[in-house]
Coordinates of C-alpha atoms in Angstrom, one line a residue:
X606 CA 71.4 101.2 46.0
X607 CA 72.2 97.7 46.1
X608 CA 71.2 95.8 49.6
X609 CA 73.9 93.5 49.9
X610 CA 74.9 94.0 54.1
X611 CA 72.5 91.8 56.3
X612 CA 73.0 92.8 59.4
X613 CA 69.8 93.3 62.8
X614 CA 68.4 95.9 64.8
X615 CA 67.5 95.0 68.5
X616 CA 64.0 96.0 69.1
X617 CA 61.8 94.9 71.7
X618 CA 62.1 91.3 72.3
X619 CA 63.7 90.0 69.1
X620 CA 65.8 91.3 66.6
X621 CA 65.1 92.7 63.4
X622 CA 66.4 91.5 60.0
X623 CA 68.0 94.8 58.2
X624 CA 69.6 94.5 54.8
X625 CA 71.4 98.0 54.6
X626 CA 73.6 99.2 51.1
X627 CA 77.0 97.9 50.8
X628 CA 78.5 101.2 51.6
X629 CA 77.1 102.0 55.2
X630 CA 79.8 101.2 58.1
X631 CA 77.7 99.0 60.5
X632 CA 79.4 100.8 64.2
X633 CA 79.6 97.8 66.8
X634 CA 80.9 97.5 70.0
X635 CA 83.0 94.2 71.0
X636 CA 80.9 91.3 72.0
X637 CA 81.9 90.0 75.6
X638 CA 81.7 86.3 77.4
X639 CA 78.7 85.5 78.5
X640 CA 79.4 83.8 82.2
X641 CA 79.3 80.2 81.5
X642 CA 77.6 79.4 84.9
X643 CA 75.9 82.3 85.8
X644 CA 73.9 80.8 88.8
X645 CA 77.3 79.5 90.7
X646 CA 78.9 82.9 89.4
X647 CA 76.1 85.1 92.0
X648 CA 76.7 82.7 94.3
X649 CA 80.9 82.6 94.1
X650 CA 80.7 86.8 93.7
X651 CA 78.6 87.1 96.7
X652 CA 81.4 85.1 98.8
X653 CA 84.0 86.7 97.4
X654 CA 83.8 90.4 97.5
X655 CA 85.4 93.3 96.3
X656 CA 86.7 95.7 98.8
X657 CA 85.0 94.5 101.7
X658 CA 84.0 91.3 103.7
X659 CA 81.6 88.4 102.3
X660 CA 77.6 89.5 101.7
X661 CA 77.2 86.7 104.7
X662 CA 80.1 88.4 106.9
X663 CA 78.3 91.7 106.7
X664 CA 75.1 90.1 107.7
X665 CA 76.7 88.5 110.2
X666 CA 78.2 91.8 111.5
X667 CA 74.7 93.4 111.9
X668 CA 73.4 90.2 114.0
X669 CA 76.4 90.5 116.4
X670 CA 75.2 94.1 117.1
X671 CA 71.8 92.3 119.3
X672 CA 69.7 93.7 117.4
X673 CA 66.6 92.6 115.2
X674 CA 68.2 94.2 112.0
X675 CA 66.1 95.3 109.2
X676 CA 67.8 95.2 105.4
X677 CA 67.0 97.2 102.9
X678 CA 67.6 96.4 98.9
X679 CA 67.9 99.3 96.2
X680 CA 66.7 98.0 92.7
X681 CA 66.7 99.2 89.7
X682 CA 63.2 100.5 87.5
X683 CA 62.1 98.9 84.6
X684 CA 64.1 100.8 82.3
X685 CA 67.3 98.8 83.2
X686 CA 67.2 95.6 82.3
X687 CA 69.1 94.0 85.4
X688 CA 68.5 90.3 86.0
X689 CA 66.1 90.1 89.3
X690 CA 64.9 86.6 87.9
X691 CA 65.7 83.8 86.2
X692 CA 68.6 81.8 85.8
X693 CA 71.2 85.2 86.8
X694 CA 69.0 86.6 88.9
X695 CA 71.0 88.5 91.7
X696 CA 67.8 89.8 93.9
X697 CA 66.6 86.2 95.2
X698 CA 70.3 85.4 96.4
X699 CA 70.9 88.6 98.5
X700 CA 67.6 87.8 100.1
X701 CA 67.9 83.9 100.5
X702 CA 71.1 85.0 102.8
X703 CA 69.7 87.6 105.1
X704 CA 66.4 85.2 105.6
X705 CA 68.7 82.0 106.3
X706 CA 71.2 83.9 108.9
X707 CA 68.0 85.0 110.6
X708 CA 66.6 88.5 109.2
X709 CA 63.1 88.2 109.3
X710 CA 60.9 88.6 106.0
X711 CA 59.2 91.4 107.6
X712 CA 62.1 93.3 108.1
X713 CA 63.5 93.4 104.6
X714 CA 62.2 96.0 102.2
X715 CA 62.9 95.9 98.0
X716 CA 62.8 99.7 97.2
X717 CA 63.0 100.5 94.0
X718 CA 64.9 103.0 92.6
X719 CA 62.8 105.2 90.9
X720 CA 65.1 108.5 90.6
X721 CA 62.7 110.9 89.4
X722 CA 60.7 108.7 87.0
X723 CA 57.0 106.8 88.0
X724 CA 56.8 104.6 90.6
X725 CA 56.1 100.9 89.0
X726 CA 52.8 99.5 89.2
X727 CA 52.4 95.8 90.4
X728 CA 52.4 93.9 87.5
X729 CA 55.4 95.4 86.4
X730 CA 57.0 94.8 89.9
X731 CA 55.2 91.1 89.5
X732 CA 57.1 90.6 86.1
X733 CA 60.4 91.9 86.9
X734 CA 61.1 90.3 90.3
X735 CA 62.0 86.7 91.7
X736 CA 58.1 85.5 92.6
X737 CA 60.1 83.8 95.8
X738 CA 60.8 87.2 97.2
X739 CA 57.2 88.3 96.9
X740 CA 56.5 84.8 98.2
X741 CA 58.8 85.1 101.1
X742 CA 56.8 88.2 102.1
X743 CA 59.3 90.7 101.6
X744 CA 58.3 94.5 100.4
X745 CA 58.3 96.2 97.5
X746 CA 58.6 99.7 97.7
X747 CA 58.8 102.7 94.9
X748 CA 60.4 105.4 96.1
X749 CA 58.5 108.9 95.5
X750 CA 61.0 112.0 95.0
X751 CA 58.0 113.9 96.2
X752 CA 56.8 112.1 99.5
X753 CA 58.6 114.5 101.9
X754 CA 57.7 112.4 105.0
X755 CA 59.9 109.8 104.1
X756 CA 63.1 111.9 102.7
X757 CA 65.4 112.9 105.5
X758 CA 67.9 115.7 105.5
X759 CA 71.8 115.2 105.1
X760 CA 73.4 118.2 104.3
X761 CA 74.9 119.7 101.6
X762 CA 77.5 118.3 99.0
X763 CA 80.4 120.7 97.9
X764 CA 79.2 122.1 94.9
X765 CA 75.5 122.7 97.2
X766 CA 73.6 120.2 96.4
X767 CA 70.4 119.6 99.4
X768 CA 70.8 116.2 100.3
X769 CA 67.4 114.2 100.7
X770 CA 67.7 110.5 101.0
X771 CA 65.1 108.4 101.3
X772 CA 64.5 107.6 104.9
X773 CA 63.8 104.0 104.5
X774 CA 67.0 103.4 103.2
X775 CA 68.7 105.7 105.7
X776 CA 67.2 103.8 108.6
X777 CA 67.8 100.6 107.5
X778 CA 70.6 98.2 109.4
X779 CA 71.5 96.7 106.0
X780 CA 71.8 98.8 103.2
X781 CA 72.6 96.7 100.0
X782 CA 72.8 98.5 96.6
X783 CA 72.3 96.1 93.3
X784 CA 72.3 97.6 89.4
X785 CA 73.6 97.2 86.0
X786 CA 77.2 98.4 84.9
X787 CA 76.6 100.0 81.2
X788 CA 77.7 103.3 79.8
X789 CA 75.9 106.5 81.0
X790 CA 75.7 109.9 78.9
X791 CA 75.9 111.6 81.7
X792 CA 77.7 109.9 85.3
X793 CA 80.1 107.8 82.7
X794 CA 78.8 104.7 84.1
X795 CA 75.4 104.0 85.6
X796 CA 75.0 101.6 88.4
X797 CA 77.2 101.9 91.7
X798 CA 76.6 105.3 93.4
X799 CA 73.4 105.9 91.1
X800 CA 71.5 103.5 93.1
X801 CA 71.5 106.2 95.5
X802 CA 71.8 109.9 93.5
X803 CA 69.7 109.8 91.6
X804 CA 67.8 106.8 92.4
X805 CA 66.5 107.4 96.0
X806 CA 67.1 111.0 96.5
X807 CA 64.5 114.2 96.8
X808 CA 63.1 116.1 93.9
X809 CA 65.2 119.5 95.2
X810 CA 68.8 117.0 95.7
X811 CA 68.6 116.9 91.3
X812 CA 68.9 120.8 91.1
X813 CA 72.5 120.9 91.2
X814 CA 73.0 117.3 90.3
X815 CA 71.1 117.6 87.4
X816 CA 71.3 121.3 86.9
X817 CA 72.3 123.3 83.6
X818 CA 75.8 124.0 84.2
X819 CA 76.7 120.3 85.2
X820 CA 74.5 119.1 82.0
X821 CA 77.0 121.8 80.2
X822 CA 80.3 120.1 81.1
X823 CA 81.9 118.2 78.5
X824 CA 83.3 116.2 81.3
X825 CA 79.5 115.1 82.1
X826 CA 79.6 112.3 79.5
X827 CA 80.0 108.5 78.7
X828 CA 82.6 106.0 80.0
X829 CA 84.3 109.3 82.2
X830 CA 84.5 108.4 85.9
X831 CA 87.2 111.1 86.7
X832 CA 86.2 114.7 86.6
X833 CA 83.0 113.8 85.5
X834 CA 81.2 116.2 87.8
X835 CA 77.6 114.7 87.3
X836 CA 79.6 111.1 88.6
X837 CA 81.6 113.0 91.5
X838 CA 78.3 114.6 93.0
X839 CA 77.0 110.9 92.7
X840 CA 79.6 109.6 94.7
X841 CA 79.4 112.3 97.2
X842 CA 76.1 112.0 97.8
X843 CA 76.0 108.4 98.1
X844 CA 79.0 108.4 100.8
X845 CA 76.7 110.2 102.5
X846 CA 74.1 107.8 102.7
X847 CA 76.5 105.3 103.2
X848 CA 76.1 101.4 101.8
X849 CA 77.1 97.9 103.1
X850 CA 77.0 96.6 100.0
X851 CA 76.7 96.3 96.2
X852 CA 75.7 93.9 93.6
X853 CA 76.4 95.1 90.0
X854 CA 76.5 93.3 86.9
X855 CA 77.5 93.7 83.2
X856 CA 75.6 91.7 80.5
X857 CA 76.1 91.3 76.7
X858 CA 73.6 92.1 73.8
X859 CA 71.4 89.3 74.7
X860 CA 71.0 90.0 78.5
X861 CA 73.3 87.4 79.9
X862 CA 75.3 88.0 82.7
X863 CA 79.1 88.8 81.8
X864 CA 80.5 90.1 85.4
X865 CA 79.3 89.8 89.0
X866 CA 80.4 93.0 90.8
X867 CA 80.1 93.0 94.6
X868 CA 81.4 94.4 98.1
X869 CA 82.7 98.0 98.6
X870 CA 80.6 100.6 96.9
X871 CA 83.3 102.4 95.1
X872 CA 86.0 99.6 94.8
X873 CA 83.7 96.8 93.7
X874 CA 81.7 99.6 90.7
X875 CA 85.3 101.1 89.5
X876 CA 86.3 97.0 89.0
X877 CA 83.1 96.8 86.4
X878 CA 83.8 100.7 84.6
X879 CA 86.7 98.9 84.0
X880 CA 85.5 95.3 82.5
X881 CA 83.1 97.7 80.9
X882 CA 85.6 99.9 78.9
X883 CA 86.9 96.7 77.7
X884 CA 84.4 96.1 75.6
X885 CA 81.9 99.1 74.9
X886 CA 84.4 101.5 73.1
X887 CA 83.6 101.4 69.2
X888 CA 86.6 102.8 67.0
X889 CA 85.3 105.3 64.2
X890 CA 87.0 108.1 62.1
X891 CA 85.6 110.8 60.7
X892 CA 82.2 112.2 60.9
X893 CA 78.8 110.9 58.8
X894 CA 76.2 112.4 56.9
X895 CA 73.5 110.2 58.0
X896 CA 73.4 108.3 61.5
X897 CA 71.0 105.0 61.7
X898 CA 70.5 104.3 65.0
X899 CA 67.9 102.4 67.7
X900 CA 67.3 103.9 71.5
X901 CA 67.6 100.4 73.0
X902 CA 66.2 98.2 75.6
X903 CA 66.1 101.7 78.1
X904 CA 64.3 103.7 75.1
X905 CA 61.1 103.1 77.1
X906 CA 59.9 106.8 75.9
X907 CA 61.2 109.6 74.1
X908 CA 62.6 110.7 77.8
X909 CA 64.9 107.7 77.5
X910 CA 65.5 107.6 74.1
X911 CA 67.5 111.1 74.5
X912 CA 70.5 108.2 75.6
X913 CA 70.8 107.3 72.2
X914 CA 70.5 110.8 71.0
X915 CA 73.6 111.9 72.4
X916 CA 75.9 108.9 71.0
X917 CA 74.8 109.6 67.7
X918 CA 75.8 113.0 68.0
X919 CA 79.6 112.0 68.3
X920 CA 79.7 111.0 65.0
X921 CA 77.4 112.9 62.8
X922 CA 78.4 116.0 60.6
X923 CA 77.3 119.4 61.3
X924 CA 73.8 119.4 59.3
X925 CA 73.8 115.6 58.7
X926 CA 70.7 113.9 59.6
X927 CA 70.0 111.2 62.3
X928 CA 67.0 108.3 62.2
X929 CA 66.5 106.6 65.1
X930 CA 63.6 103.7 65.7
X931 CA 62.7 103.8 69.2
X932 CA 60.1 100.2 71.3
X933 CA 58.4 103.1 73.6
X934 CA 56.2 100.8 75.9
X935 CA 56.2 103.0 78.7
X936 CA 52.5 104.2 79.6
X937 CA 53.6 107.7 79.2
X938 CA 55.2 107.0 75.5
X939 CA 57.0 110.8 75.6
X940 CA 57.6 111.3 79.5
X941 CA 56.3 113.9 82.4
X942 CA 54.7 117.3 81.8
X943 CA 57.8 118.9 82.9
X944 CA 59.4 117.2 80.4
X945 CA 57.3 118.4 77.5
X946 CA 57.0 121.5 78.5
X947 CA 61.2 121.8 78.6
X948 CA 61.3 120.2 75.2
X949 CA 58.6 122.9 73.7
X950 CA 61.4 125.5 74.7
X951 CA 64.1 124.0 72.7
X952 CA 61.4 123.5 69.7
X953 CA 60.4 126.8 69.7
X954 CA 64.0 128.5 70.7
X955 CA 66.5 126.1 69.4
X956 CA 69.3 124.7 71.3
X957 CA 71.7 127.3 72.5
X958 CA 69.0 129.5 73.8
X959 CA 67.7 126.6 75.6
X960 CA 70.7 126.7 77.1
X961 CA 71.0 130.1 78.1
X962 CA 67.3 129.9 79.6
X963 CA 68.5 127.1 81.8
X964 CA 71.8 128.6 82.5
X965 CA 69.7 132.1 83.4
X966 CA 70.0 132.7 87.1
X967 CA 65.9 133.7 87.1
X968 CA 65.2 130.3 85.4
X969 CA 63.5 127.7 87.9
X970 CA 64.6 125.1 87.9
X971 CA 62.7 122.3 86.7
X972 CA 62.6 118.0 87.1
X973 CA 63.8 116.5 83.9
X974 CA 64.9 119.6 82.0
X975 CA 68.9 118.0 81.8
X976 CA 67.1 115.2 79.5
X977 CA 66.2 117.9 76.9
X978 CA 69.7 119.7 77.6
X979 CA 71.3 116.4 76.6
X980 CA 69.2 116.1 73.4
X981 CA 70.5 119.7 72.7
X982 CA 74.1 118.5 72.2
X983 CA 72.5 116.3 68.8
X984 CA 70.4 119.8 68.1
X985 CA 73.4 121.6 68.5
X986 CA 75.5 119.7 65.4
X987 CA 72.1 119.2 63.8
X988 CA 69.1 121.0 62.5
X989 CA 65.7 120.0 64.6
X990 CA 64.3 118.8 61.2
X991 CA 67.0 116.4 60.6
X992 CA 66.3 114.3 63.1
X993 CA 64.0 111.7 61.9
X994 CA 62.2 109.3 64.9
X995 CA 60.1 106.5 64.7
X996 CA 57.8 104.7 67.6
X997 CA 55.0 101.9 66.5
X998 CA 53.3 103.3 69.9
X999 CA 53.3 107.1 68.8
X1000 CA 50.5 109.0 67.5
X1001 CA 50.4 111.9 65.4
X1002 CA 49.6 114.1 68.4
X1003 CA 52.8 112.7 70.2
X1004 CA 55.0 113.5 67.2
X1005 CA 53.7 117.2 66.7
X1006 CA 55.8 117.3 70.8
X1007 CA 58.7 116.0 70.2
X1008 CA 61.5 117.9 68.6
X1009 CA 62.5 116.9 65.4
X1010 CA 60.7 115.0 62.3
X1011 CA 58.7 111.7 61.4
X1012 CA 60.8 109.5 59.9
X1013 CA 57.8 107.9 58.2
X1014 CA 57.2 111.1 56.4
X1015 CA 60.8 111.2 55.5
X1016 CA 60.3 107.9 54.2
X1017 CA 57.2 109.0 52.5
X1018 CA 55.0 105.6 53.8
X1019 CA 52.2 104.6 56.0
X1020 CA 53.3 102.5 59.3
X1021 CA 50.2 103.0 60.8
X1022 CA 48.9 99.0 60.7
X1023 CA 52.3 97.9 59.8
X1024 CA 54.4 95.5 62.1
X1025 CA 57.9 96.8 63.1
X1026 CA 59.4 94.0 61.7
X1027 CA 58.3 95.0 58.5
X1028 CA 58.1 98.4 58.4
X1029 CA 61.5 99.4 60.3
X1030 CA 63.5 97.8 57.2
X1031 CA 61.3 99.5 55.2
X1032 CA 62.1 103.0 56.8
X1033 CA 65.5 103.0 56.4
X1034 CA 65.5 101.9 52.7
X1035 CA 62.9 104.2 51.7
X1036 CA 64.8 107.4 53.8
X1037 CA 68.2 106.1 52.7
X1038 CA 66.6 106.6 49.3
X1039 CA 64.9 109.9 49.9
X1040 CA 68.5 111.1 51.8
X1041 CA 70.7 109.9 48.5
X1042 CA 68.4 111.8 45.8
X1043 CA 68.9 115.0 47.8
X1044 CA 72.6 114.9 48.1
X1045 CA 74.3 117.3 45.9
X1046 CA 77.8 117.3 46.9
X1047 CA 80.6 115.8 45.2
X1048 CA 81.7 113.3 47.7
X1049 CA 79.3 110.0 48.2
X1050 CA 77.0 110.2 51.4
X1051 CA 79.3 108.6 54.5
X1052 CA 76.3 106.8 56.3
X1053 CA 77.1 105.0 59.9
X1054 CA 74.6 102.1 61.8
X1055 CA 75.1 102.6 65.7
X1056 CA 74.2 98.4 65.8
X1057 CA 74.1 98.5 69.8
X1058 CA 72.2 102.1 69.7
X1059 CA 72.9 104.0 73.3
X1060 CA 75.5 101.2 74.5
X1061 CA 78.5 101.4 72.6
X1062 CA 80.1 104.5 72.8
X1063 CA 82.1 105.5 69.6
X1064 CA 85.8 106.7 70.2
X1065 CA 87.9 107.9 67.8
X1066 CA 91.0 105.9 66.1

């Protein structure tokens, strides 16, 4: 094999150096334009809405009421990487208004959007946040899927989904949404409506929303806003709890801000689907033996990692094999019990009876079983033992849970000590190797690189 393609692999902070043979097709999505003044660019968005009055009009709308209003401003978890600080950060400008027309610090609350994952801990909060908002002596909040007494009742949706919503939110007199645009593998698009479902909603709201026969929909996929059930039930739900406003962004592969999306909670996220698809498509044709591939800056654990899972299982062939590197720096480096104890079903059972468990009317349902439906659709096109993963921060013990293989035993070498940097390279050459001695057919091995992992979203030519 001749190493003649340089090309990186995000990981972490930095990117890694990767020379890959001549004859894999590196997959990348277009690059967009970074904003060239991204601190004016909040600031002009913010005036100029979509859909709806000016962020300072709305405010201005709840003072006229007489009342002392309180706000309210949904964020995202640390597994987005939305700018709340630094030079685009959206979170300090949405507050800096409310505190200068004359909402009191005390009567603003950041709640984070947790969904159904862990509730951050304060030096995560502390080193994703504006320190000025702390500093003005505004809240910060996780919202608990679990803590009944402050989830309040709305109904149902259409297809009977129980509608809990937190009730901070749902009180509130200012109900701002904020979030990042980017392609979602299962509502199309995340940010929008997901601020609410799933980010601020009940445990028992996700078991139609997140239930098997939604999960089973081929419309439940990426870049689909319409019939995309999973993204209609989103909507739905978050029309419910209603919202004065939203602040979305877009951002390229080095975290700048691209778009500012604000105002009306439906016209202002469908205007940033649509810079989105501009961009994020990546043409391919024909399927792949082998898929290299990364889970991204959201591949926080093997949870999140199931995002990249399901991109490279557009592309690869029927018994091809998939290696994905994964930066899993969450303090739970797989995810929740219920998690695990999902994923031991489809280890032991395979994918389609997974999927008739789930689909079984006298299965309970259980948090966090769609993430190991979604990594069924790759186990569905592949064998579990040709999927080979890679974490620096797994141990043996953590492998032996997961589906699939080590790719360091595929690659027959020791990363225990090693540095990513020098063992990720090291990985793909040595499996690459291992993958091209075992191939007997006639016709060369087609191997693919997803460069941008769980973002760009192959579509065919």
């Amino acid at each position: 094999m001749n190493t003649l393609q340089s090309t990186h692999l995000p990981f972490g902070p930095s990117n890694i150096a990767l020379n890959l043979p001549e004859n894999v097709e590196v997959l990348s999505m277009g690059t967009p334009v970074a904003l060239e003044n991204p601190v004016q660019a909040v600031q002009d968005a913010l005036d100029n809405s979509i859909g709806s009055p000016g962020l300072d009009a709305v405010i201005a709308h709840k003072l006229a009421l007489g009342k002392d209003p309180s706000a309210v401003i949904v964020i995202s978890d640390n597994t987005r990487p939305v700018p709340y600080r630094g030079e685009s950060g959206i979170l300090w400008p949405i507050v800096e208004r409310l505190l200068k027309q004359g909402v009191r610090s005390e009567k603003i609350i950041v709640l984070v959007a947790t969904g159904m994952h862990r509730g951050l801990t304060k030096d995560e909060i502390g080193s994703m946040i504006d320190a000025r908002v702390l500093d003005a002596g505004v809240r910060v909040i996780n919202h608990d899927c679990q803590e009944t007494e402050y989830l309040t009742y709305l109904g149902q949706t259409k297809r009977g989904s129980e509608t809990y919503i937190n009730k901070r939110y749902l009180d509130a007199d200012i109900k701002i949404l904020t979030g990042l645009v980017e392609s979602h593998f299962m509502a199309g698009a995340s940010g929008g409506r997901k601020s609410i479902c799933p980010g601020i909603i009940g445990e028992a709201s996700t078991f139609v929303f997140h239930g098997a026969p939604m999960m089973a929909d081929p419309n439940t996929t990426d870049l689909k806003l319409a019939g995309n059930p999973c993204h209609e039930e989103s909507f739905e739900v978050a029309s419910k709890a209603g919202a004065d406003f939203i602040v979305n962004v877009t951002l390229d592969h080095e975290f700048n801000l691209t778009g500012v999306f604000v105002g009306h909670l439906k016209d202002a996220h469908e205007a940033a689907v649509e810079h989105l698809k501009t961009y994020t498509a990546v043409p391919w044709s024909g399927e792949y033996d082998v898929v290299l591939t990364h889970a991204g800056f959201v591949g926080i654990n093997h949870y999140q990692a199931a995002k990249a899972g399901t991109v490279a299982a557009r592309i690869v062939k029927p018994g091809g094999h998939v290696l994905m590197v994964a930066n899993n720096t969450d303090t739970d480096v797989i995810g929740s019990l219920a998690y695990r104890t999902v994923l031991q079903i489809l280890k032991l059972s395979g994918p389609e009876a997974l999927e008739q468990i789930l689909l079984s009317p006298d299965w309970k349902f259980i948090p966090e079983q769609w993430q190991v439906q979604m990594w069924a659709r790759l186990f569905k096109k592949i064998p579990l033992a040709n999927f080979h993963y890679f974490s620096p921060q797994f141990t043996e013990a953590d492998y032996r849970v997961c589906a699939g293989g080590r790719l360091a035993a595929l690659a027959d070498i020791d990363t225990a000590s090693a540095a990513p940097e020098k063992v990720i390279p090291e990985l793909f050459e040595k499996a690459l190797g291992k993958l091209y001695a075992q191939h007997k057919g006639d016709e060369p091995l087609r191997i693919a690189y997803l460069k941008d992992g769980p973002y760009g979203i192959p579509l065919r030519d």
